[in-house]
Tab-separated table of C-alpha atoms in Angstrom:
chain	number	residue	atom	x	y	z
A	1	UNK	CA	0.000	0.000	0.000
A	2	UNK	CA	1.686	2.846	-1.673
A	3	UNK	CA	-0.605	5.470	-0.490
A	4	UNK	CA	-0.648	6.176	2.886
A	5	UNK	CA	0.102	10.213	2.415
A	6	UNK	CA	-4.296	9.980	1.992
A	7	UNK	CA	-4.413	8.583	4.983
A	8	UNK	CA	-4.368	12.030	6.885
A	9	UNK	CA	-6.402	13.264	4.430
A	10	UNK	CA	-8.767	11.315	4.571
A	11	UNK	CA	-9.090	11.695	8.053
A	12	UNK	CA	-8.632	15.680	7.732
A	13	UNK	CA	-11.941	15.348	5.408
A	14	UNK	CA	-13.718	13.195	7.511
A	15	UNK	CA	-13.480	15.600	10.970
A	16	UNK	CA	-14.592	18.378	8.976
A	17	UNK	CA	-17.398	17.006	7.073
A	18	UNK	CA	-18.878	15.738	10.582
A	19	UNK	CA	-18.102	19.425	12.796
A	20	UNK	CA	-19.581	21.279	9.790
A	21	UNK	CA	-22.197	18.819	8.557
A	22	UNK	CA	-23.674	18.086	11.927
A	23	UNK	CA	-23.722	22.262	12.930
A	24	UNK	CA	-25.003	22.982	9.746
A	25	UNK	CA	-28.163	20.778	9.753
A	26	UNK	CA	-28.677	21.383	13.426
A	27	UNK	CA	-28.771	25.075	12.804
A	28	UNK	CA	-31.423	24.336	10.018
A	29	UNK	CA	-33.778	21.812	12.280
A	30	UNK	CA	-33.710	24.696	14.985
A	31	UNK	CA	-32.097	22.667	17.710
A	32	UNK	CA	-29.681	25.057	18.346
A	33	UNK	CA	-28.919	28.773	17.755
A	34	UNK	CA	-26.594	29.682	14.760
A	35	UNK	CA	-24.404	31.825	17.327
A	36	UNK	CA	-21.693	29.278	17.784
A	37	UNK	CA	-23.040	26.403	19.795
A	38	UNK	CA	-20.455	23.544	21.055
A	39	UNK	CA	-19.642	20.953	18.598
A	40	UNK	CA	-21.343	18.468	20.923
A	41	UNK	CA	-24.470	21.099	21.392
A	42	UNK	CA	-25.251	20.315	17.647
A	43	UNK	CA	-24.970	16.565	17.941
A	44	UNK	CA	-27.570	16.262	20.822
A	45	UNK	CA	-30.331	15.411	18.799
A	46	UNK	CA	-31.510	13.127	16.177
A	47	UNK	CA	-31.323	12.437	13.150
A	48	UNK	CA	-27.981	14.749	13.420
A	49	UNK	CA	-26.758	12.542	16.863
A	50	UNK	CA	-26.760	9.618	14.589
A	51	UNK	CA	-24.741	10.725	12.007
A	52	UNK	CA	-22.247	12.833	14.362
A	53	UNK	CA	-21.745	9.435	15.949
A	54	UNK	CA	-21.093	7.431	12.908
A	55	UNK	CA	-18.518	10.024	11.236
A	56	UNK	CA	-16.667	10.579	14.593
A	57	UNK	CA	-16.222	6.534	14.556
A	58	UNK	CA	-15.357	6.379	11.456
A	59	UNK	CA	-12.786	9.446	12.128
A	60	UNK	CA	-11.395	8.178	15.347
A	61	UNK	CA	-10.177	4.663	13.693
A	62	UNK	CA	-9.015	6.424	10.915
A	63	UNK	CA	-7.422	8.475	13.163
A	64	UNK	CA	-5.746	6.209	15.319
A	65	UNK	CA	-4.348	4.307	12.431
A	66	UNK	CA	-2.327	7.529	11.210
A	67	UNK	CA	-1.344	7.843	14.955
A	68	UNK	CA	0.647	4.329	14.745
A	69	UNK	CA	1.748	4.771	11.368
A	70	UNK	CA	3.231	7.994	12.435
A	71	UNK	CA	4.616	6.004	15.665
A	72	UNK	CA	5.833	3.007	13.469
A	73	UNK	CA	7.359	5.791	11.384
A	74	UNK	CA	9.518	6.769	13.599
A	75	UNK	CA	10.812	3.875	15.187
A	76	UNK	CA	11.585	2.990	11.727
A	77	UNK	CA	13.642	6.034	11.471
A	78	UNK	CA	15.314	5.405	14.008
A	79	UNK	CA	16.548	1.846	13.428
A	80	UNK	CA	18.043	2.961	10.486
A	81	UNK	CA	19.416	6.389	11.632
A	82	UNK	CA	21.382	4.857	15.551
A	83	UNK	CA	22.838	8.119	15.634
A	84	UNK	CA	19.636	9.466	16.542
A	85	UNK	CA	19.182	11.284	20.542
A	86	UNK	CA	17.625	7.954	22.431
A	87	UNK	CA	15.077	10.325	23.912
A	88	UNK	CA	13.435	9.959	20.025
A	89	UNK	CA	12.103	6.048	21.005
A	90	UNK	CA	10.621	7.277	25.012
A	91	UNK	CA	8.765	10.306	23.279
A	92	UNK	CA	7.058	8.231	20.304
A	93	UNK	CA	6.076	5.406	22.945
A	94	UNK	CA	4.468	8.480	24.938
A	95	UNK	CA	2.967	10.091	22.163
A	96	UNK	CA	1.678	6.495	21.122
A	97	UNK	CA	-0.204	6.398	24.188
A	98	UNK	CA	-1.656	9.903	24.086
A	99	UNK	CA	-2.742	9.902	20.814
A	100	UNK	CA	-4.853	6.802	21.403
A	101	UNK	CA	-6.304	8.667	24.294
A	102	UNK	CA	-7.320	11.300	22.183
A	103	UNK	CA	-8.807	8.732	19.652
A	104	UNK	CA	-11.010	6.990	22.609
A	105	UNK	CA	-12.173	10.347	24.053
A	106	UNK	CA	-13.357	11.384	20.319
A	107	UNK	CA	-15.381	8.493	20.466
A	108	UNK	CA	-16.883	8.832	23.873
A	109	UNK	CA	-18.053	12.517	23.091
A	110	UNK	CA	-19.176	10.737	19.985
A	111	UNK	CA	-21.643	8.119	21.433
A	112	UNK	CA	-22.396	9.975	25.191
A	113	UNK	CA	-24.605	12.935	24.422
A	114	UNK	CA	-23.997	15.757	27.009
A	115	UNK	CA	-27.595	15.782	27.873
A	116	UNK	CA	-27.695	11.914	28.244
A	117	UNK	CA	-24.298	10.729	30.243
A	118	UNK	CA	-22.776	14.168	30.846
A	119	UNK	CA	-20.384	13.169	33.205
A	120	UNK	CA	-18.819	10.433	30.837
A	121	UNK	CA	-19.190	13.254	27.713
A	122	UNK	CA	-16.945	15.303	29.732
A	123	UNK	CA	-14.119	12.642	30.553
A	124	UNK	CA	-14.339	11.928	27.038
A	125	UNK	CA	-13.950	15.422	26.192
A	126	UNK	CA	-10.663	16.131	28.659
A	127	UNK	CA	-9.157	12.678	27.124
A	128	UNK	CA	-9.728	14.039	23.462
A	129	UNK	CA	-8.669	18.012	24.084
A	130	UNK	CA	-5.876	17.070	26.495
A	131	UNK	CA	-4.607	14.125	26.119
A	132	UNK	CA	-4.724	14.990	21.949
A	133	UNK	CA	-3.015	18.234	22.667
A	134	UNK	CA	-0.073	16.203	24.660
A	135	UNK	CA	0.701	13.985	21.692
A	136	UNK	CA	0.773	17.575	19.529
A	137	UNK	CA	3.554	18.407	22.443
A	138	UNK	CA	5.736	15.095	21.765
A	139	UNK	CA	5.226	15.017	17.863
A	140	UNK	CA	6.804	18.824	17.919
A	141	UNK	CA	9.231	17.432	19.865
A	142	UNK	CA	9.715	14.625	17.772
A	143	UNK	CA	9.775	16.534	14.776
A	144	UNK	CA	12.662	18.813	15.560
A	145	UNK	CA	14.735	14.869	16.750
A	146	UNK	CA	14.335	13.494	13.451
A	147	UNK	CA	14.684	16.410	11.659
A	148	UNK	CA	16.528	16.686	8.655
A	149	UNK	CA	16.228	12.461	8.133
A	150	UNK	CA	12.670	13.437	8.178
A	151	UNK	CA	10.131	16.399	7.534
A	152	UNK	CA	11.219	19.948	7.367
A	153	UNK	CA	12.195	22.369	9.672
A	154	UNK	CA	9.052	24.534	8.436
A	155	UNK	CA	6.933	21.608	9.627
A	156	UNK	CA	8.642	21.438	13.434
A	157	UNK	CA	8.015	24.900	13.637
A	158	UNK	CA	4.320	25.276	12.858
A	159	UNK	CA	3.635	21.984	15.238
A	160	UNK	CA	5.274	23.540	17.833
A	161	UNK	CA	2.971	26.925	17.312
A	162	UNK	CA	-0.564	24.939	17.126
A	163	UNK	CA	0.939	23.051	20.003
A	164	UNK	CA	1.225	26.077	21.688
A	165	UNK	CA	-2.350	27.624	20.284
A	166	UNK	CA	-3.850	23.873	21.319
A	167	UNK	CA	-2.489	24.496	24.833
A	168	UNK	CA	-3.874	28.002	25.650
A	169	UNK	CA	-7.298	27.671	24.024
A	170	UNK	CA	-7.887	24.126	25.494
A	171	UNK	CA	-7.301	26.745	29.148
A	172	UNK	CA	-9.515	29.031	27.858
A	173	UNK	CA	-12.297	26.439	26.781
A	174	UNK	CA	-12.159	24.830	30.448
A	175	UNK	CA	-12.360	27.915	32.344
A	176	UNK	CA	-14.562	29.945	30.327
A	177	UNK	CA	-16.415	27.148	29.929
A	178	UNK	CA	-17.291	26.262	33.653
A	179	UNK	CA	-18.085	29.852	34.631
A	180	UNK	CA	-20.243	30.357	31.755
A	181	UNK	CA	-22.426	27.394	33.016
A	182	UNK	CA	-22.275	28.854	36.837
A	183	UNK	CA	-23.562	31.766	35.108
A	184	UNK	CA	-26.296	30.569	32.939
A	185	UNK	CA	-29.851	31.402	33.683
A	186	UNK	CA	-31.783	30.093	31.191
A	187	UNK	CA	-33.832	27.222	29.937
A	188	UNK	CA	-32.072	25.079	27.565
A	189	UNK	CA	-27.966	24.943	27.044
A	190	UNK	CA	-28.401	24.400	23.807
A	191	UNK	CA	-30.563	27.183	22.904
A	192	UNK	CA	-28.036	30.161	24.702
A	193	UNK	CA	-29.215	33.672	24.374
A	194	UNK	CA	-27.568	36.618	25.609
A	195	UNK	CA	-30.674	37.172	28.130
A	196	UNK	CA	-29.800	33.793	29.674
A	197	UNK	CA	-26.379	35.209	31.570
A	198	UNK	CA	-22.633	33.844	30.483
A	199	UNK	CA	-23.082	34.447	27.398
A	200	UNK	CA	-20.016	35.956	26.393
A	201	UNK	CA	-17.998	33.484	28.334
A	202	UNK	CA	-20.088	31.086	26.560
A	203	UNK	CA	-19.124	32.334	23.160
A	204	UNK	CA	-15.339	32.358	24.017
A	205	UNK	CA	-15.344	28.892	25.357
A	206	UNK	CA	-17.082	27.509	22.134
A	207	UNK	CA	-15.033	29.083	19.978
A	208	UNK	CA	-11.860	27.801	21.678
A	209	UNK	CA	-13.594	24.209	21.019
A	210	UNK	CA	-13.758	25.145	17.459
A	211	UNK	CA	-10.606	26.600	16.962
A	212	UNK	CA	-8.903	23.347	19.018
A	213	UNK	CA	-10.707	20.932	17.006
A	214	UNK	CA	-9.839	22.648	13.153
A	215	UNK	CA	-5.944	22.533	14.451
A	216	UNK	CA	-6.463	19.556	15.379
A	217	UNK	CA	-7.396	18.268	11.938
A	218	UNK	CA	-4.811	20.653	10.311
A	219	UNK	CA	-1.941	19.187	12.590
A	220	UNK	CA	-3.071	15.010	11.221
A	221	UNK	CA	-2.981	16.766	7.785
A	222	UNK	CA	0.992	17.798	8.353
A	223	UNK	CA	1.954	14.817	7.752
A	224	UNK	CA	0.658	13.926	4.955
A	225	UNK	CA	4.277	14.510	2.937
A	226	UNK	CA	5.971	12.725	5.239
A	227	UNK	CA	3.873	9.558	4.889
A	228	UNK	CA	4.921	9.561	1.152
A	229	UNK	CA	7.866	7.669	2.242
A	230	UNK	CA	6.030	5.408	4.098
A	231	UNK	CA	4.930	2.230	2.718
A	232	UNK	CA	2.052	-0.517	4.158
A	233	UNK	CA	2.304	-4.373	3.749
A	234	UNK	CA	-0.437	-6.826	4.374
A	235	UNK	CA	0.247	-8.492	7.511
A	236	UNK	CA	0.820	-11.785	8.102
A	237	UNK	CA	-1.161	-14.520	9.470
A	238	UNK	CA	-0.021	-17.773	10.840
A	239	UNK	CA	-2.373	-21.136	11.275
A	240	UNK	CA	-1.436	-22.402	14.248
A	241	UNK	CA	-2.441	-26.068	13.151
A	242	UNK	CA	-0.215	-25.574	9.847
A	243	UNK	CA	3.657	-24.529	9.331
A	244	UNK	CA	2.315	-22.580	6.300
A	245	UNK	CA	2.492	-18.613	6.246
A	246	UNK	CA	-0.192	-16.883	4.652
C-alpha cells in the first residue's frame, strides 16, 4: 500500500465534514442557535446525533491508524538512523499512548450525548482536548529529533505553534467554559441567548472548542508529505495447526 500520504487526508476530510455537517443541519432543524453552539451542542439530537456518531467513529479509527503509522514511522527512522538522541524512542512510545487517548475520548463525546451521560461526555472530552493536545507536544518534539532524516524544519516549527495555540485555548475552553455554566440562567444549554447570563464566556469557550478541534485536523494533515515515504504491507497470518504462512 503505496498510499498512505491519503491517509491524513482522509481523516482531515472526515473531521470536517462531521463538525460542519452536523452544525449545519442542526442550525437548520432549529435545535440550536446559529451563534456558535459547542460541537457536541449540535450533535444532541436526532437524526444529526446519529450521524455525528457514525462520522466521529469512522474518524477516530481512521485516526488512530495515522497515529501508529506515524509512531511506526519513527521507530523505523530510528533503526536505520542509531545516531539518533535515544530520547526519540521514550517520546514516540508516549505520544503512542496519548494519541490513542485522544482517539477513545473522540469516540466517547461521539456516542455519550452531554444531555444523556454528561459526566462520561466530559471525561471523554478532557481525554480528546488534552490528552490529543499532549501527543501535539511530543510530535513537535519529535519533529525537531528526526529532523533533517525526516520532515522539514518549516513543519517542526508550525507543530510547535498549534501546540502552543492547542495548549492556551484548550485553558480558555475549560475555564470559560465552567463559569459560563455557573452563570447561565436560562432554559435550555443548547438554545443560549444573551438574556440567559454567560453568554459571552459562553461564546469564548465555544469558539476555543472550534478553533482546538480545526488545528487539530490541520496538525493530522501535516503529515501527509511525510507519509509519502512510508509504505504498508499486508500483515501476516499464521495457522497455528499448519507450518504454512499466509
Amino acid at each position: 500500500m503505496s498510499q498512505v500520504y491519503l491517509l491524513p487526508v482522509v481523516t482531515f476530510l472526515i473531521f470536517q465534514v462531521t463538525f460542519l455537517g452536523t452544525y449545519i443541519f442542526a442550525v437548520l432543524e432549529g435545535h440550536v442557535v446559529p451563534t456558535v453552539p459547542y460541537i457536541s451542542d449540535a450533535a444532541t439530537y436526532s437524526p444529526e446525533s446519529c450521524v455525528f456518531g457514525q462520522l466521529i467513529n469512522i474518524g477516530s479509527v481512521l485516526l488512530g491508524i495515522t497515529i501508529y503509522v506515524r509512531y511506526r514511522q519513527v521507530l523505523q527512522l530510528y533503526e536505520h538512523h542509531p545516531d539518533l538522541d535515544g530520547s526519540v524512542l521514550r517520546q514516540n512510545r508516549l505520544a503512542l499512548w496519548f494519541g490513542l487517548v485522544s482517539c477513545l475520548g473522540i469516540s466517547i463525546v461521539g456516542n455519550f450525548q452531554e444531555t444523556n451521560v454528561r459526566i462520561v461526555h466530559f471525561i471523554g472530552a478532557f481525554c480528546c482536548f488534552g490528552c490529543g493536545t499532549l501527543y501535539f507536544w511530543m510530535q513537535a518534539l519529535i519533529s525537531y529529533l528526526i529532523f533533517p532524516m525526516s520532515g522539514t524544519r518549516i513543519n517542526a516549527h508550525l507543530r510547535l505553534g498549534m501546540s502552543v495555540v492547542c495548549t492556551i485555548l484548550f485553558i480558555l475552553l475549560a475555564v470559560t467554559g465552567v463559569m459560563s455554566h455557573i452563570l447561565f440562567k436560562g432554559q435550555n444549554p443548547r438554545k443560549w441567548y444573551p438574556s440567559d447570563g454567560g453568554w459571552y464566556l459562553h461564546v469564548v469557550s465555544s469558539i476555543s472548542e472550534w478553533i482546538i478541534a480545526t488545528i487539530f485536523s490541520f496538525f493530522i494533515l501535516s503529515f501527509t508529505n511525510e507519509f509519502r515515504d512510508v509504505s504498508l504491507s499486508h500483515p501476516q497470518i499464521a495457522l497455528m495447526s499448519y507450518s504454512t504462512t499466509i
